[in-house]
XYZ file of C-alpha atoms in Angstrom:
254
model
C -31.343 -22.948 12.410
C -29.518 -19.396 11.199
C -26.134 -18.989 10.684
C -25.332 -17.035 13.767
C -27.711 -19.328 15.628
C -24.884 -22.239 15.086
C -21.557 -19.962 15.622
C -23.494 -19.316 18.939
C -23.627 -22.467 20.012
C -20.323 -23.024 18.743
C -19.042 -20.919 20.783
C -21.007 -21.435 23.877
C -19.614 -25.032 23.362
C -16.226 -23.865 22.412
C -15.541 -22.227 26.005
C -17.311 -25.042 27.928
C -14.549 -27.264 26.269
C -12.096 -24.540 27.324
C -12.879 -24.422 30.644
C -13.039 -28.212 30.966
C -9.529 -28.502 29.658
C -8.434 -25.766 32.053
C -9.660 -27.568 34.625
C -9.085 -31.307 34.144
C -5.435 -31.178 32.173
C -3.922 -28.267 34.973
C -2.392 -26.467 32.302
C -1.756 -23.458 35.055
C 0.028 -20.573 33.421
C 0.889 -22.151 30.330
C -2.464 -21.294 29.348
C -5.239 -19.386 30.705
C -8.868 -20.194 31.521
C -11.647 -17.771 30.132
C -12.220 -16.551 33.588
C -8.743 -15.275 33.913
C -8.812 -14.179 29.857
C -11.815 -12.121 30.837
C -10.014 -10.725 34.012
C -6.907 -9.357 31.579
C -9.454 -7.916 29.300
C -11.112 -6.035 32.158
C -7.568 -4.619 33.632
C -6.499 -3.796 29.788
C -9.680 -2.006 29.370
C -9.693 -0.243 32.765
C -6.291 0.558 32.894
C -5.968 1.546 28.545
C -3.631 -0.145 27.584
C -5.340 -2.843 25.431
C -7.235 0.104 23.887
C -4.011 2.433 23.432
C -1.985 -0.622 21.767
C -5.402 -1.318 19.263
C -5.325 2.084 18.257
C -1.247 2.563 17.900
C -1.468 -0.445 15.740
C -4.528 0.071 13.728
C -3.047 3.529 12.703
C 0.504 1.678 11.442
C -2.407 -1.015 9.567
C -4.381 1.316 8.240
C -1.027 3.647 6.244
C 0.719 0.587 5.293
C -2.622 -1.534 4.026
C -3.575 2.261 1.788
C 0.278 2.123 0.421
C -0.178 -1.024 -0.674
C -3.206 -0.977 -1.940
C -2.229 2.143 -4.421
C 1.249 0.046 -5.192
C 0.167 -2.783 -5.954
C -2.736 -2.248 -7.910
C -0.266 0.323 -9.969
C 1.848 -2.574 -10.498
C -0.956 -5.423 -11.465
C -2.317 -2.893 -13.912
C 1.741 -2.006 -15.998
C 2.112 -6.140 -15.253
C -1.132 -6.745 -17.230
C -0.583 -3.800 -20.057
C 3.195 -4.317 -20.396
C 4.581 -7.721 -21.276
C 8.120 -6.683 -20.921
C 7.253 -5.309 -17.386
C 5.489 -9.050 -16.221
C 8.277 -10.883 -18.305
C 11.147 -8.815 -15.697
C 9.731 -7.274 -12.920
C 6.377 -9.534 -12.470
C 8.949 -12.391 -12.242
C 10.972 -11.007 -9.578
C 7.388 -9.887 -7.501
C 6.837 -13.684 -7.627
C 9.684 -14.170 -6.351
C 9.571 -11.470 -3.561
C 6.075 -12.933 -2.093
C 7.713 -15.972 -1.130
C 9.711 -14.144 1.293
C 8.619 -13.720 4.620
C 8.097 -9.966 4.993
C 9.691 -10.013 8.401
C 13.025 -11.060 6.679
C 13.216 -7.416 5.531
C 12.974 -5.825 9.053
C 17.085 -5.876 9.972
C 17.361 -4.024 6.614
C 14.490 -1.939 7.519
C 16.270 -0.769 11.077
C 19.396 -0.567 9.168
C 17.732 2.205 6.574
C 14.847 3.567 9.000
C 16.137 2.754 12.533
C 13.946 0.577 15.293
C 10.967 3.203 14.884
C 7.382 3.291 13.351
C 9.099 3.728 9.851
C 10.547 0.323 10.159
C 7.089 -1.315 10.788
C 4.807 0.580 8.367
C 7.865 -0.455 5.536
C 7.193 -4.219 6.176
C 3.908 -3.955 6.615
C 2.891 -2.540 3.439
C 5.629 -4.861 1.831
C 4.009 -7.498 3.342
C 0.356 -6.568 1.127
C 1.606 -5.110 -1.268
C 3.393 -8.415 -3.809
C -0.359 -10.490 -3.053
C -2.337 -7.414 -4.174
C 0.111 -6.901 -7.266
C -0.663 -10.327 -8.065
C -3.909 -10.454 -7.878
C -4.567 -7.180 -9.578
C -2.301 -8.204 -12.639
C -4.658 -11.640 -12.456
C -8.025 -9.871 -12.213
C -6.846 -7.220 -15.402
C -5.311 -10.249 -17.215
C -8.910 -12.102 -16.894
C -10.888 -9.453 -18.636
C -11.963 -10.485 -21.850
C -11.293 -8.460 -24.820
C -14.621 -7.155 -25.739
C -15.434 -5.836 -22.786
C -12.409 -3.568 -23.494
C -13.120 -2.986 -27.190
C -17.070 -2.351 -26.477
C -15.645 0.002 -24.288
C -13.323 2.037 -26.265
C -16.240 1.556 -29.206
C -18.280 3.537 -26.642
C -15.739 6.166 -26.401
C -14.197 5.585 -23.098
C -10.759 5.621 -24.981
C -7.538 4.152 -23.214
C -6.929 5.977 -20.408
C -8.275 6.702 -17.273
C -11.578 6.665 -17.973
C -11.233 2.844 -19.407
C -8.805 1.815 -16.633
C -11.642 2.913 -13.451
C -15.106 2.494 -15.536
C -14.477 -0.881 -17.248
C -11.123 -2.739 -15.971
C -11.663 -1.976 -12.144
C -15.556 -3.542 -12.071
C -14.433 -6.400 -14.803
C -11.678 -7.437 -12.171
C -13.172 -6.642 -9.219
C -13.965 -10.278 -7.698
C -10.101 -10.649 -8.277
C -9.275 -7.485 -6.566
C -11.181 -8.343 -3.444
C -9.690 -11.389 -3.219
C -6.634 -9.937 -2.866
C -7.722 -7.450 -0.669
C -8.624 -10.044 1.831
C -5.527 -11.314 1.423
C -3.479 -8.436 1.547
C -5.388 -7.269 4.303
C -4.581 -10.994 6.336
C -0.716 -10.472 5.269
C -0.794 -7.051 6.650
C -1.970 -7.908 10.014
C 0.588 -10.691 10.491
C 4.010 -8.362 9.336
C 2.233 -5.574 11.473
C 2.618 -7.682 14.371
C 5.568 -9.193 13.723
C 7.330 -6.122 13.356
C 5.923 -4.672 16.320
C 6.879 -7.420 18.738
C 10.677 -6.280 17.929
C 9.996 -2.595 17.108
C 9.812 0.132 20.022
C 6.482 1.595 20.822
C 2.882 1.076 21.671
C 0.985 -1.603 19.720
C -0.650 -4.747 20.034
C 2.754 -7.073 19.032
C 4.932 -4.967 21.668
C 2.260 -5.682 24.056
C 2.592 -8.981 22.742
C 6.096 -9.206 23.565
C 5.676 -7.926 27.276
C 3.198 -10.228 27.988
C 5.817 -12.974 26.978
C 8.756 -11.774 29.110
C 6.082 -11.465 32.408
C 5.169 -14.938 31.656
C 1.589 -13.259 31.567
C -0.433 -15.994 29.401
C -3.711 -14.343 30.042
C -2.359 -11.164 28.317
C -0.754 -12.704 25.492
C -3.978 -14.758 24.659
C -5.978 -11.261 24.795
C -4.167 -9.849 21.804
C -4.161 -13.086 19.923
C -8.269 -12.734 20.312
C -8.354 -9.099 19.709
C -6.200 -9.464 16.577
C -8.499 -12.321 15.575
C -11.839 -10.548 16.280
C -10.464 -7.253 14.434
C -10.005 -9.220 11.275
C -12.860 -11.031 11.058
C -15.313 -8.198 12.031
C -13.464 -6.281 9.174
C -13.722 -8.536 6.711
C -17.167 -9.239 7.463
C -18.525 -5.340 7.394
C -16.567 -4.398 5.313
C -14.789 -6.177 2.462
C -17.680 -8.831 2.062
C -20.037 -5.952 1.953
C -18.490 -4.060 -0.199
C -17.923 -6.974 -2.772
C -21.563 -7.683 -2.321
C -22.486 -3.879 -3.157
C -20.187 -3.809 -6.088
C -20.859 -6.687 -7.611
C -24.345 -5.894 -7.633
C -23.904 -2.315 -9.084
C -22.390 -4.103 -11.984
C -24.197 -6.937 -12.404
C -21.626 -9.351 -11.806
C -23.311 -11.426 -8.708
C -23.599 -14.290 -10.541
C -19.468 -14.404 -10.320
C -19.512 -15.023 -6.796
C -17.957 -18.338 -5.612
């Protein structure tokens, strides 16, 4: 039997079990059956909102999850090259990726105001300390004569060295903390957007909440869900397929 063969009848199973515990436990409004999830779906889709809110917050995803991508990559590479940098300022990213991202969002109203500025600043900071680390992991990993067969080869130390030889040689660390980042991302996005103003899926979130409207709240925890996976599945796992195989590094895979 395929893969998708089994997460079918997983999931055929999985709503059966759903509806039975709808059903035979009463939960009522404290939790909706997939009859009425499908019915919010419908009125989100027919009326836009569910569609509007995706897009608002895909946008705020998509700027913060770039930013963090280019600053923490920029720091994993000085982390790796600079002892005195990881010895300071690698200890105190350590530090900072303990911290809950959404610990930094009165600070953030306080310097951006209750706006979009306020949720693409925690967003990004919430991606960018994983992607730092696992950048400055992946460069740390390389091993030395990849670097000096490199530079032998007249790719000096530059540039050129830093995208044609370091980038490949720690890519299977980079994408792991891409997927990361990219996880991290998604849940300061929506924490910061069930307290900042505007459309987006965590404000519609939040209003589902204060109507007491289960059925909607449950839709955005499954479109959130299905978002991430699909993602990661198209596109990060495909791309660390194609890469890895462009370099001949396949045989790293876990």
């Amino acid at each position: 039997m395929s893969t998708s063969s089994r997460r079918t009848i997983f999931l055929v199973l999985l709503l059966i079990a759903w509806e039975a515990g709808f059903r035979i436990f009463g939960w009522g409004w404290k939790f909706p059956s997939p009859t009425q999830t499908l019915q919010a779906f419908y009125d989100g889709l027919v009326h836009g909102e569910l569609l509007q809110a995706t897009i608002a917050s895909m946008a705020r995803l998509l700027v913060s999850f770039a930013l963090s991508l280019l600053i923490g990559t920029t720091l994993g590479f000085l982390f790796a090259r600079y002892k005195m940098l990881d010895d300071t300022l690698g200890f105190l990213v350590v530090s900072l990726q303990t911290i809950p991202s959404i610990a930094w969002l009165p600070f953030a109203i306080i310097w951006f105001g209750l706006n979009e500025s306020s949720v693409i600043f925690i967003t990004t900071l919430g991606a960018t300390w994983t992607m730092a680390l696992a950048s400055r992991t992946g460069i740390k990993n390389i091993p030395p004569i990849y670097l000096r067969a490199a530079q032998t080869m007249g790719t000096g130390n530059g540039f050129n060295l830093f995208v044609q030889v370091m980038i490949p040689a720690a890519f299977p660390h980079l994408i792991n903390g891409v997927r990361t980042a990219w996880a991290f991302a998604w849940r300061a996005l929506v924490a910061g957007e069930l307290i900042a103003k505007g459309a987006g899926l965590g404000q519609l979130l939040q209003d589902g909440r204060n109507l007491g409207d289960t059925s909607l709240m449950l839709c955005i925890v499954i479109i959130i869900a299905v978002l991430g996976t699909v993602s990661d599945h198209f596109c990060f796992k495909k791309l660390e397929d194609k890469v890895l195989e462009r370099y001949g590094l396949a045989g790293s895979k876990s």
